[in-house]
Amino acid sequence: MSNIWTCIVAAVLPGIVLLVYVYIQDKYQREPIPQLLKGVLFGVLSCAVALAFAYLLGYLGYYPEDYKNVKEAFAHAFFAAAVPEECAKLLMLWLLVRRNKYFDEFFDGIVYAVTVGLGFAMIENILYVLRADNWQAVAATRAIYSVPGHYMFAVLMGYFYSYLHFRHGHFMLRPLVLLVPVLFHGLYDAILMSGKVIENEWISGIISFVFIVFFIWAQTKARFAIRKMLAKDKELMESGALKGI
């Protein structure tokens, strides 16, 4: 039993660290802790929604259960993971903030999206770690890539969600609240899955390098989104113009 709890702690700790990091970044009006915990709970609930949606897409033939080539890997990455998971997270984010009086800053969109995304990531991580024979290696690898990946997808979703919430920017931004995280999530998984179905070691090595470059680039996009939202909050707060709808 103690080993199970060790696995669980190892699985959830990366998500907790990133939650604390985002909470600290909220420099002006930090969200109440109960609201953040509610967001994590909604993220946990999004797992069930994503599984149901993924099952439906699989039943309709959008992706093969076992992928054997690059084309099937891309289909599996997008329709078994990226689309259902990001749709589920967006639904839960909407339910979380639609009547939330504390959603009064641009950065808050990122904060709440991250709570949902990391709630999802922590449950997913627990399942992967508990099923692994070498759980230490799985926990370490997922702490470096998978959990920060979900964090990054959430930051991008929250970035565009805030623009919609405060009605800033062109209406064409509306689809991006879902399309951007789906695209980043889908490419993240597709690159990894493509590396698994290619037997040539040289090509597989190149794909691994491409994944690392993509991962680092995507994280810089997330950091840019955070800096931009914080700068916007500072500007609007100083002018007294920041008001939610």
PDB file of C-alpha atoms in Angstrom:
ATOM      1  CA  MET A   1       0.000   0.000   0.000  1.00  0.00           C
ATOM      2  CA  SER A   2       2.843   2.395   0.826  1.00  0.00           C
ATOM      3  CA  ASN A   3       4.274   1.798  -2.646  1.00  0.00           C
ATOM      4  CA  ILE A   4       0.921   2.714  -4.214  1.00  0.00           C
ATOM      5  CA  TRP A   5       0.867   5.971  -2.318  1.00  0.00           C
ATOM      6  CA  THR A   6       4.445   6.661  -3.402  1.00  0.00           C
ATOM      7  CA  CYS A   7       3.358   6.164  -7.024  1.00  0.00           C
ATOM      8  CA  ILE A   8       0.394   8.479  -6.569  1.00  0.00           C
ATOM      9  CA  VAL A   9       2.519  11.211  -4.991  1.00  0.00           C
ATOM     10  CA  ALA A  10       5.070  10.906  -7.805  1.00  0.00           C
ATOM     11  CA  ALA A  11       2.247  11.165 -10.348  1.00  0.00           C
ATOM     12  CA  VAL A  12       0.529  14.239  -8.901  1.00  0.00           C
ATOM     13  CA  LEU A  13       3.561  16.193  -7.678  1.00  0.00           C
ATOM     14  CA  PRO A  14       4.522  17.669 -11.111  1.00  0.00           C
ATOM     15  CA  GLY A  15       0.971  18.975 -11.533  1.00  0.00           C
ATOM     16  CA  ILE A  16       0.971  20.513  -8.058  1.00  0.00           C
ATOM     17  CA  VAL A  17       4.290  22.245  -8.765  1.00  0.00           C
ATOM     18  CA  LEU A  18       2.932  23.785 -11.961  1.00  0.00           C
ATOM     19  CA  LEU A  19      -0.285  24.839 -10.199  1.00  0.00           C
ATOM     20  CA  VAL A  20       1.752  26.627  -7.537  1.00  0.00           C
ATOM     21  CA  TYR A  21       3.880  28.239 -10.253  1.00  0.00           C
ATOM     22  CA  VAL A  22       0.823  29.646 -12.050  1.00  0.00           C
ATOM     23  CA  TYR A  23      -0.718  30.784  -8.771  1.00  0.00           C
ATOM     24  CA  ILE A  24       2.449  32.728  -7.917  1.00  0.00           C
ATOM     25  CA  GLN A  25       2.486  34.324 -11.384  1.00  0.00           C
ATOM     26  CA  ASP A  26      -0.949  35.860 -10.712  1.00  0.00           C
ATOM     27  CA  LYS A  27       0.504  39.086  -9.342  1.00  0.00           C
ATOM     28  CA  TYR A  28      -2.533  41.331  -8.988  1.00  0.00           C
ATOM     29  CA  GLN A  29      -5.693  39.609  -7.703  1.00  0.00           C
ATOM     30  CA  ARG A  30      -5.047  35.965  -6.961  1.00  0.00           C
ATOM     31  CA  GLU A  31      -7.933  33.549  -7.270  1.00  0.00           C
ATOM     32  CA  PRO A  32      -9.384  32.001  -4.092  1.00  0.00           C
ATOM     33  CA  ILE A  33      -7.935  28.582  -3.295  1.00  0.00           C
ATOM     34  CA  PRO A  34     -11.406  26.920  -3.287  1.00  0.00           C
ATOM     35  CA  GLN A  35     -11.908  28.093  -6.873  1.00  0.00           C
ATOM     36  CA  LEU A  36      -8.590  26.557  -7.896  1.00  0.00           C
ATOM     37  CA  LEU A  37      -9.476  23.266  -6.232  1.00  0.00           C
ATOM     38  CA  LYS A  38     -12.835  23.366  -7.987  1.00  0.00           C
ATOM     39  CA  GLY A  39     -10.979  23.779 -11.276  1.00  0.00           C
ATOM     40  CA  VAL A  40      -8.822  20.729 -10.537  1.00  0.00           C
ATOM     41  CA  LEU A  41     -11.974  18.732  -9.745  1.00  0.00           C
ATOM     42  CA  PHE A  42     -13.522  19.829 -13.037  1.00  0.00           C
ATOM     43  CA  GLY A  43     -10.315  18.661 -14.740  1.00  0.00           C
ATOM     44  CA  VAL A  44     -10.723  15.259 -13.122  1.00  0.00           C
ATOM     45  CA  LEU A  45     -14.320  15.111 -14.362  1.00  0.00           C
ATOM     46  CA  SER A  46     -13.165  16.045 -17.861  1.00  0.00           C
ATOM     47  CA  CYS A  47     -11.390  12.678 -18.076  1.00  0.00           C
ATOM     48  CA  ALA A  48     -14.728  10.846 -18.150  1.00  0.00           C
ATOM     49  CA  VAL A  49     -16.101  13.243 -20.778  1.00  0.00           C
ATOM     50  CA  ALA A  50     -12.986  12.819 -22.932  1.00  0.00           C
ATOM     51  CA  LEU A  51     -13.156   9.023 -22.713  1.00  0.00           C
ATOM     52  CA  ALA A  52     -16.796   9.011 -23.805  1.00  0.00           C
ATOM     53  CA  PHE A  53     -16.076  11.370 -26.716  1.00  0.00           C
ATOM     54  CA  ALA A  54     -13.019   9.356 -27.771  1.00  0.00           C
ATOM     55  CA  TYR A  55     -15.060   6.154 -27.696  1.00  0.00           C
ATOM     56  CA  LEU A  56     -17.679   7.783 -29.932  1.00  0.00           C
ATOM     57  CA  LEU A  57     -15.063   8.959 -32.437  1.00  0.00           C
ATOM     58  CA  GLY A  58     -13.513   5.502 -32.487  1.00  0.00           C
ATOM     59  CA  TYR A  59     -16.911   3.889 -33.009  1.00  0.00           C
ATOM     60  CA  LEU A  60     -17.508   6.257 -35.941  1.00  0.00           C
ATOM     61  CA  GLY A  61     -14.191   5.178 -37.452  1.00  0.00           C
ATOM     62  CA  TYR A  62     -12.193   8.371 -37.086  1.00  0.00           C
ATOM     63  CA  TYR A  63      -9.127   6.517 -35.803  1.00  0.00           C
ATOM     64  CA  PRO A  64      -7.856   2.925 -35.611  1.00  0.00           C
ATOM     65  CA  GLU A  65      -7.550   1.293 -32.226  1.00  0.00           C
ATOM     66  CA  ASP A  66      -3.979   0.209 -33.046  1.00  0.00           C
ATOM     67  CA  TYR A  67      -1.914   2.495 -35.259  1.00  0.00           C
ATOM     68  CA  LYS A  68       0.624   0.823 -37.566  1.00  0.00           C
ATOM     69  CA  ASN A  69       1.900   3.656 -39.774  1.00  0.00           C
ATOM     70  CA  VAL A  70       2.406   7.420 -39.642  1.00  0.00           C
ATOM     71  CA  LYS A  71      -1.015   8.209 -41.130  1.00  0.00           C
ATOM     72  CA  GLU A  72      -2.781   6.073 -38.537  1.00  0.00           C
ATOM     73  CA  ALA A  73      -0.585   7.569 -35.804  1.00  0.00           C
ATOM     74  CA  PHE A  74      -1.721  11.075 -36.749  1.00  0.00           C
ATOM     75  CA  ALA A  75      -5.373   9.982 -36.818  1.00  0.00           C
ATOM     76  CA  HIS A  76      -5.002   8.350 -33.416  1.00  0.00           C
ATOM     77  CA  ALA A  77      -3.170  11.361 -31.977  1.00  0.00           C
ATOM     78  CA  PHE A  78      -5.849  13.826 -33.001  1.00  0.00           C
ATOM     79  CA  PHE A  79      -9.086  11.865 -32.739  1.00  0.00           C
ATOM     80  CA  ALA A  80      -8.304   9.532 -29.835  1.00  0.00           C
ATOM     81  CA  ALA A  81      -6.531  12.168 -27.732  1.00  0.00           C
ATOM     82  CA  ALA A  82      -6.286  15.799 -28.819  1.00  0.00           C
ATOM     83  CA  VAL A  83      -9.838  16.462 -30.012  1.00  0.00           C
ATOM     84  CA  PRO A  84     -11.805  14.665 -27.268  1.00  0.00           C
ATOM     85  CA  GLU A  85      -9.496  15.771 -24.449  1.00  0.00           C
ATOM     86  CA  GLU A  86      -9.322  19.440 -25.387  1.00  0.00           C
ATOM     87  CA  CYS A  87     -13.078  19.561 -26.072  1.00  0.00           C
ATOM     88  CA  ALA A  88     -13.723  18.070 -22.653  1.00  0.00           C
ATOM     89  CA  LYS A  89     -11.373  20.543 -20.970  1.00  0.00           C
ATOM     90  CA  LEU A  90     -12.964  23.489 -22.776  1.00  0.00           C
ATOM     91  CA  LEU A  91     -16.430  22.360 -21.688  1.00  0.00           C
ATOM     92  CA  MET A  92     -15.284  22.135 -18.074  1.00  0.00           C
ATOM     93  CA  LEU A  93     -13.506  25.490 -18.289  1.00  0.00           C
ATOM     94  CA  TRP A  94     -16.727  27.085 -19.540  1.00  0.00           C
ATOM     95  CA  LEU A  95     -18.744  25.498 -16.724  1.00  0.00           C
ATOM     96  CA  LEU A  96     -16.130  26.640 -14.210  1.00  0.00           C
ATOM     97  CA  VAL A  97     -15.959  30.315 -15.166  1.00  0.00           C
ATOM     98  CA  ARG A  98     -19.255  31.184 -16.838  1.00  0.00           C
ATOM     99  CA  ARG A  99     -20.674  32.633 -13.590  1.00  0.00           C
ATOM    100  CA  ASN A 100     -17.447  33.104 -11.710  1.00  0.00           C
ATOM    101  CA  LYS A 101     -17.301  36.588 -10.182  1.00  0.00           C
ATOM    102  CA  TYR A 102     -13.562  36.159  -9.573  1.00  0.00           C
ATOM    103  CA  PHE A 103     -12.806  35.954 -13.294  1.00  0.00           C
ATOM    104  CA  ASP A 104     -11.905  39.638 -13.570  1.00  0.00           C
ATOM    105  CA  GLU A 105      -8.411  39.654 -15.116  1.00  0.00           C
ATOM    106  CA  PHE A 106      -6.977  38.446 -18.398  1.00  0.00           C
ATOM    107  CA  PHE A 107      -4.505  36.183 -16.613  1.00  0.00           C
ATOM    108  CA  ASP A 108      -7.397  34.492 -14.808  1.00  0.00           C
ATOM    109  CA  GLY A 109      -8.330  32.692 -18.029  1.00  0.00           C
ATOM    110  CA  ILE A 110      -4.921  31.027 -17.986  1.00  0.00           C
ATOM    111  CA  VAL A 111      -5.154  30.250 -14.265  1.00  0.00           C
ATOM    112  CA  TYR A 112      -8.515  28.513 -14.540  1.00  0.00           C
ATOM    113  CA  ALA A 113      -7.615  26.686 -17.760  1.00  0.00           C
ATOM    114  CA  VAL A 114      -4.442  25.403 -16.100  1.00  0.00           C
ATOM    115  CA  THR A 115      -6.350  24.117 -13.069  1.00  0.00           C
ATOM    116  CA  VAL A 116      -8.617  22.118 -15.401  1.00  0.00           C
ATOM    117  CA  GLY A 117      -5.752  20.938 -17.604  1.00  0.00           C
ATOM    118  CA  LEU A 118      -3.602  19.831 -14.686  1.00  0.00           C
ATOM    119  CA  GLY A 119      -6.548  18.150 -12.967  1.00  0.00           C
ATOM    120  CA  PHE A 120      -6.873  16.064 -16.120  1.00  0.00           C
ATOM    121  CA  ALA A 121      -3.111  15.525 -16.325  1.00  0.00           C
ATOM    122  CA  MET A 122      -2.795  14.346 -12.721  1.00  0.00           C
ATOM    123  CA  ILE A 123      -5.489  11.687 -13.081  1.00  0.00           C
ATOM    124  CA  GLU A 124      -3.993  10.546 -16.403  1.00  0.00           C
ATOM    125  CA  ASN A 125      -0.572  10.428 -14.778  1.00  0.00           C
ATOM    126  CA  ILE A 126      -1.809   8.314 -11.876  1.00  0.00           C
ATOM    127  CA  LEU A 127      -3.279   5.771 -14.286  1.00  0.00           C
ATOM    128  CA  TYR A 128      -0.076   5.532 -16.340  1.00  0.00           C
ATOM    129  CA  VAL A 129       2.225   5.309 -13.332  1.00  0.00           C
ATOM    130  CA  LEU A 130       0.172   2.695 -11.470  1.00  0.00           C
ATOM    131  CA  ARG A 131       0.041   0.446 -14.560  1.00  0.00           C
ATOM    132  CA  ALA A 132       3.776   0.674 -15.294  1.00  0.00           C
ATOM    133  CA  ASP A 133       6.262  -2.052 -14.370  1.00  0.00           C
ATOM    134  CA  ASN A 134       9.043   0.516 -14.056  1.00  0.00           C
ATOM    135  CA  TRP A 135       6.904   3.232 -12.532  1.00  0.00           C
ATOM    136  CA  GLN A 136       9.877   5.402 -11.543  1.00  0.00           C
ATOM    137  CA  ALA A 137      10.971   5.799 -15.177  1.00  0.00           C
ATOM    138  CA  VAL A 138       7.409   6.446 -16.350  1.00  0.00           C
ATOM    139  CA  ALA A 139       6.801   9.005 -13.592  1.00  0.00           C
ATOM    140  CA  ALA A 140      10.059  10.816 -14.386  1.00  0.00           C
ATOM    141  CA  THR A 141       9.444  10.901 -18.146  1.00  0.00           C
ATOM    142  CA  ARG A 142       5.871  12.091 -17.769  1.00  0.00           C
ATOM    143  CA  ALA A 143       6.954  14.732 -15.247  1.00  0.00           C
ATOM    144  CA  ILE A 144       9.323  16.156 -17.855  1.00  0.00           C
ATOM    145  CA  TYR A 145       7.069  15.964 -20.908  1.00  0.00           C
ATOM    146  CA  SER A 146       3.450  14.863 -20.426  1.00  0.00           C
ATOM    147  CA  VAL A 147       2.361  17.046 -17.496  1.00  0.00           C
ATOM    148  CA  PRO A 148       4.133  20.160 -18.844  1.00  0.00           C
ATOM    149  CA  GLY A 149       2.485  19.322 -22.173  1.00  0.00           C
ATOM    150  CA  HIS A 150      -1.007  19.471 -20.673  1.00  0.00           C
ATOM    151  CA  TYR A 151       0.031  22.630 -18.854  1.00  0.00           C
ATOM    152  CA  MET A 152       1.097  24.216 -22.137  1.00  0.00           C
ATOM    153  CA  PHE A 153      -2.130  23.236 -23.934  1.00  0.00           C
ATOM    154  CA  ALA A 154      -4.104  24.763 -21.040  1.00  0.00           C
ATOM    155  CA  VAL A 155      -2.139  28.024 -21.097  1.00  0.00           C
ATOM    156  CA  LEU A 156      -2.905  28.457 -24.788  1.00  0.00           C
ATOM    157  CA  MET A 157      -6.594  27.668 -24.258  1.00  0.00           C
ATOM    158  CA  GLY A 158      -6.828  30.123 -21.363  1.00  0.00           C
ATOM    159  CA  TYR A 159      -5.058  32.808 -23.379  1.00  0.00           C
ATOM    160  CA  PHE A 160      -7.708  32.818 -26.091  1.00  0.00           C
ATOM    161  CA  TYR A 161     -10.549  32.227 -23.629  1.00  0.00           C
ATOM    162  CA  SER A 162      -9.702  35.464 -21.840  1.00  0.00           C
ATOM    163  CA  TYR A 163      -9.882  37.407 -25.099  1.00  0.00           C
ATOM    164  CA  LEU A 164     -13.361  35.990 -25.665  1.00  0.00           C
ATOM    165  CA  HIS A 165     -14.466  36.612 -22.089  1.00  0.00           C
ATOM    166  CA  PHE A 166     -13.488  40.268 -22.119  1.00  0.00           C
ATOM    167  CA  ARG A 167     -14.516  40.726 -25.770  1.00  0.00           C
ATOM    168  CA  HIS A 168     -11.108  41.960 -26.872  1.00  0.00           C
ATOM    169  CA  GLY A 169      -9.869  41.195 -30.362  1.00  0.00           C
ATOM    170  CA  HIS A 170     -11.524  40.173 -33.617  1.00  0.00           C
ATOM    171  CA  PHE A 171     -14.364  37.654 -33.635  1.00  0.00           C
ATOM    172  CA  MET A 172     -12.156  35.374 -35.753  1.00  0.00           C
ATOM    173  CA  LEU A 173     -10.268  34.578 -32.536  1.00  0.00           C
ATOM    174  CA  ARG A 174     -13.314  32.610 -31.361  1.00  0.00           C
ATOM    175  CA  PRO A 175     -12.404  29.256 -32.978  1.00  0.00           C
ATOM    176  CA  LEU A 176      -8.799  29.519 -31.784  1.00  0.00           C
ATOM    177  CA  VAL A 177      -9.780  28.815 -28.167  1.00  0.00           C
ATOM    178  CA  LEU A 178     -10.192  25.172 -29.226  1.00  0.00           C
ATOM    179  CA  LEU A 179      -8.228  24.885 -32.467  1.00  0.00           C
ATOM    180  CA  VAL A 180      -4.891  26.042 -31.061  1.00  0.00           C
ATOM    181  CA  PRO A 181      -4.722  23.622 -28.094  1.00  0.00           C
ATOM    182  CA  VAL A 182      -6.016  20.795 -30.313  1.00  0.00           C
ATOM    183  CA  LEU A 183      -3.323  21.524 -32.900  1.00  0.00           C
ATOM    184  CA  PHE A 184      -0.505  21.667 -30.353  1.00  0.00           C
ATOM    185  CA  HIS A 185      -1.791  18.605 -28.509  1.00  0.00           C
ATOM    186  CA  GLY A 186      -2.319  16.657 -31.723  1.00  0.00           C
ATOM    187  CA  LEU A 187       1.142  17.432 -33.071  1.00  0.00           C
ATOM    188  CA  TYR A 188       2.708  16.607 -29.704  1.00  0.00           C
ATOM    189  CA  ASP A 189       1.138  13.133 -29.696  1.00  0.00           C
ATOM    190  CA  ALA A 190       1.488  12.561 -33.449  1.00  0.00           C
ATOM    191  CA  ILE A 191       5.243  13.153 -33.418  1.00  0.00           C
ATOM    192  CA  LEU A 192       5.702  10.764 -30.491  1.00  0.00           C
ATOM    193  CA  MET A 193       3.467   8.097 -32.015  1.00  0.00           C
ATOM    194  CA  SER A 194       5.133   8.387 -35.419  1.00  0.00           C
ATOM    195  CA  GLY A 195       8.470   7.622 -33.794  1.00  0.00           C
ATOM    196  CA  LYS A 196       7.031   4.375 -32.418  1.00  0.00           C
ATOM    197  CA  VAL A 197       5.869   2.999 -35.784  1.00  0.00           C
ATOM    198  CA  ILE A 198       9.057   3.788 -37.730  1.00  0.00           C
ATOM    199  CA  GLU A 199      11.629   1.006 -37.446  1.00  0.00           C
ATOM    200  CA  ASN A 200      14.571   2.863 -39.012  1.00  0.00           C
ATOM    201  CA  GLU A 201      16.735   4.019 -36.102  1.00  0.00           C
ATOM    202  CA  TRP A 202      18.072   7.080 -37.916  1.00  0.00           C
ATOM    203  CA  ILE A 203      14.619   8.348 -38.842  1.00  0.00           C
ATOM    204  CA  SER A 204      13.331   7.530 -35.379  1.00  0.00           C
ATOM    205  CA  GLY A 205      16.198   9.544 -33.902  1.00  0.00           C
ATOM    206  CA  ILE A 206      15.386  12.504 -36.140  1.00  0.00           C
ATOM    207  CA  ILE A 207      11.752  12.336 -35.048  1.00  0.00           C
ATOM    208  CA  SER A 208      12.846  12.354 -31.403  1.00  0.00           C
ATOM    209  CA  PHE A 209      14.923  15.473 -32.095  1.00  0.00           C
ATOM    210  CA  VAL A 210      11.971  17.110 -33.869  1.00  0.00           C
ATOM    211  CA  PHE A 211       9.784  16.344 -30.850  1.00  0.00           C
ATOM    212  CA  ILE A 212      12.215  17.988 -28.432  1.00  0.00           C
ATOM    213  CA  VAL A 213      12.487  21.085 -30.641  1.00  0.00           C
ATOM    214  CA  PHE A 214       8.697  21.259 -30.962  1.00  0.00           C
ATOM    215  CA  PHE A 215       8.257  20.801 -27.212  1.00  0.00           C
ATOM    216  CA  ILE A 216      10.687  23.605 -26.349  1.00  0.00           C
ATOM    217  CA  TRP A 217       9.144  25.915 -28.968  1.00  0.00           C
ATOM    218  CA  ALA A 218       5.628  25.209 -27.676  1.00  0.00           C
ATOM    219  CA  GLN A 219       6.679  25.978 -24.119  1.00  0.00           C
ATOM    220  CA  THR A 220       8.096  29.337 -25.262  1.00  0.00           C
ATOM    221  CA  LYS A 221       4.683  30.090 -26.780  1.00  0.00           C
ATOM    222  CA  ALA A 222       3.068  29.345 -23.427  1.00  0.00           C
ATOM    223  CA  ARG A 223       5.514  31.623 -21.611  1.00  0.00           C
ATOM    224  CA  PHE A 224       4.819  34.371 -24.154  1.00  0.00           C
ATOM    225  CA  ALA A 225       1.067  33.993 -23.531  1.00  0.00           C
ATOM    226  CA  ILE A 226       1.588  34.330 -19.783  1.00  0.00           C
ATOM    227  CA  ARG A 227       3.760  37.426 -20.150  1.00  0.00           C
ATOM    228  CA  LYS A 228       1.290  39.026 -22.552  1.00  0.00           C
ATOM    229  CA  MET A 229      -1.713  38.444 -20.290  1.00  0.00           C
ATOM    230  CA  LEU A 230       0.138  39.789 -17.254  1.00  0.00           C
ATOM    231  CA  ALA A 231       1.234  42.869 -19.203  1.00  0.00           C
ATOM    232  CA  LYS A 232      -2.327  43.434 -20.403  1.00  0.00           C
ATOM    233  CA  ASP A 233      -3.663  43.160 -16.852  1.00  0.00           C
ATOM    234  CA  LYS A 234      -1.087  45.674 -15.636  1.00  0.00           C
ATOM    235  CA  GLU A 235      -1.955  48.124 -18.394  1.00  0.00           C
ATOM    236  CA  LEU A 236      -5.719  47.850 -17.957  1.00  0.00           C
ATOM    237  CA  MET A 237      -5.575  47.863 -14.178  1.00  0.00           C
ATOM    238  CA  GLU A 238      -3.548  51.066 -14.164  1.00  0.00           C
ATOM    239  CA  SER A 239      -6.108  52.669 -16.465  1.00  0.00           C
ATOM    240  CA  GLY A 240      -9.083  51.246 -14.560  1.00  0.00           C
ATOM    241  CA  ALA A 241     -10.469  49.737 -17.759  1.00  0.00           C
ATOM    242  CA  LEU A 242     -10.385  46.044 -16.837  1.00  0.00           C
ATOM    243  CA  LYS A 243     -13.929  44.778 -16.394  1.00  0.00           C
ATOM    244  CA  GLY A 244     -15.367  41.345 -17.088  1.00  0.00           C
ATOM    245  CA  ILE A 245     -18.726  40.683 -18.713  1.00  0.00           C
TER     246      ILE A 245
END
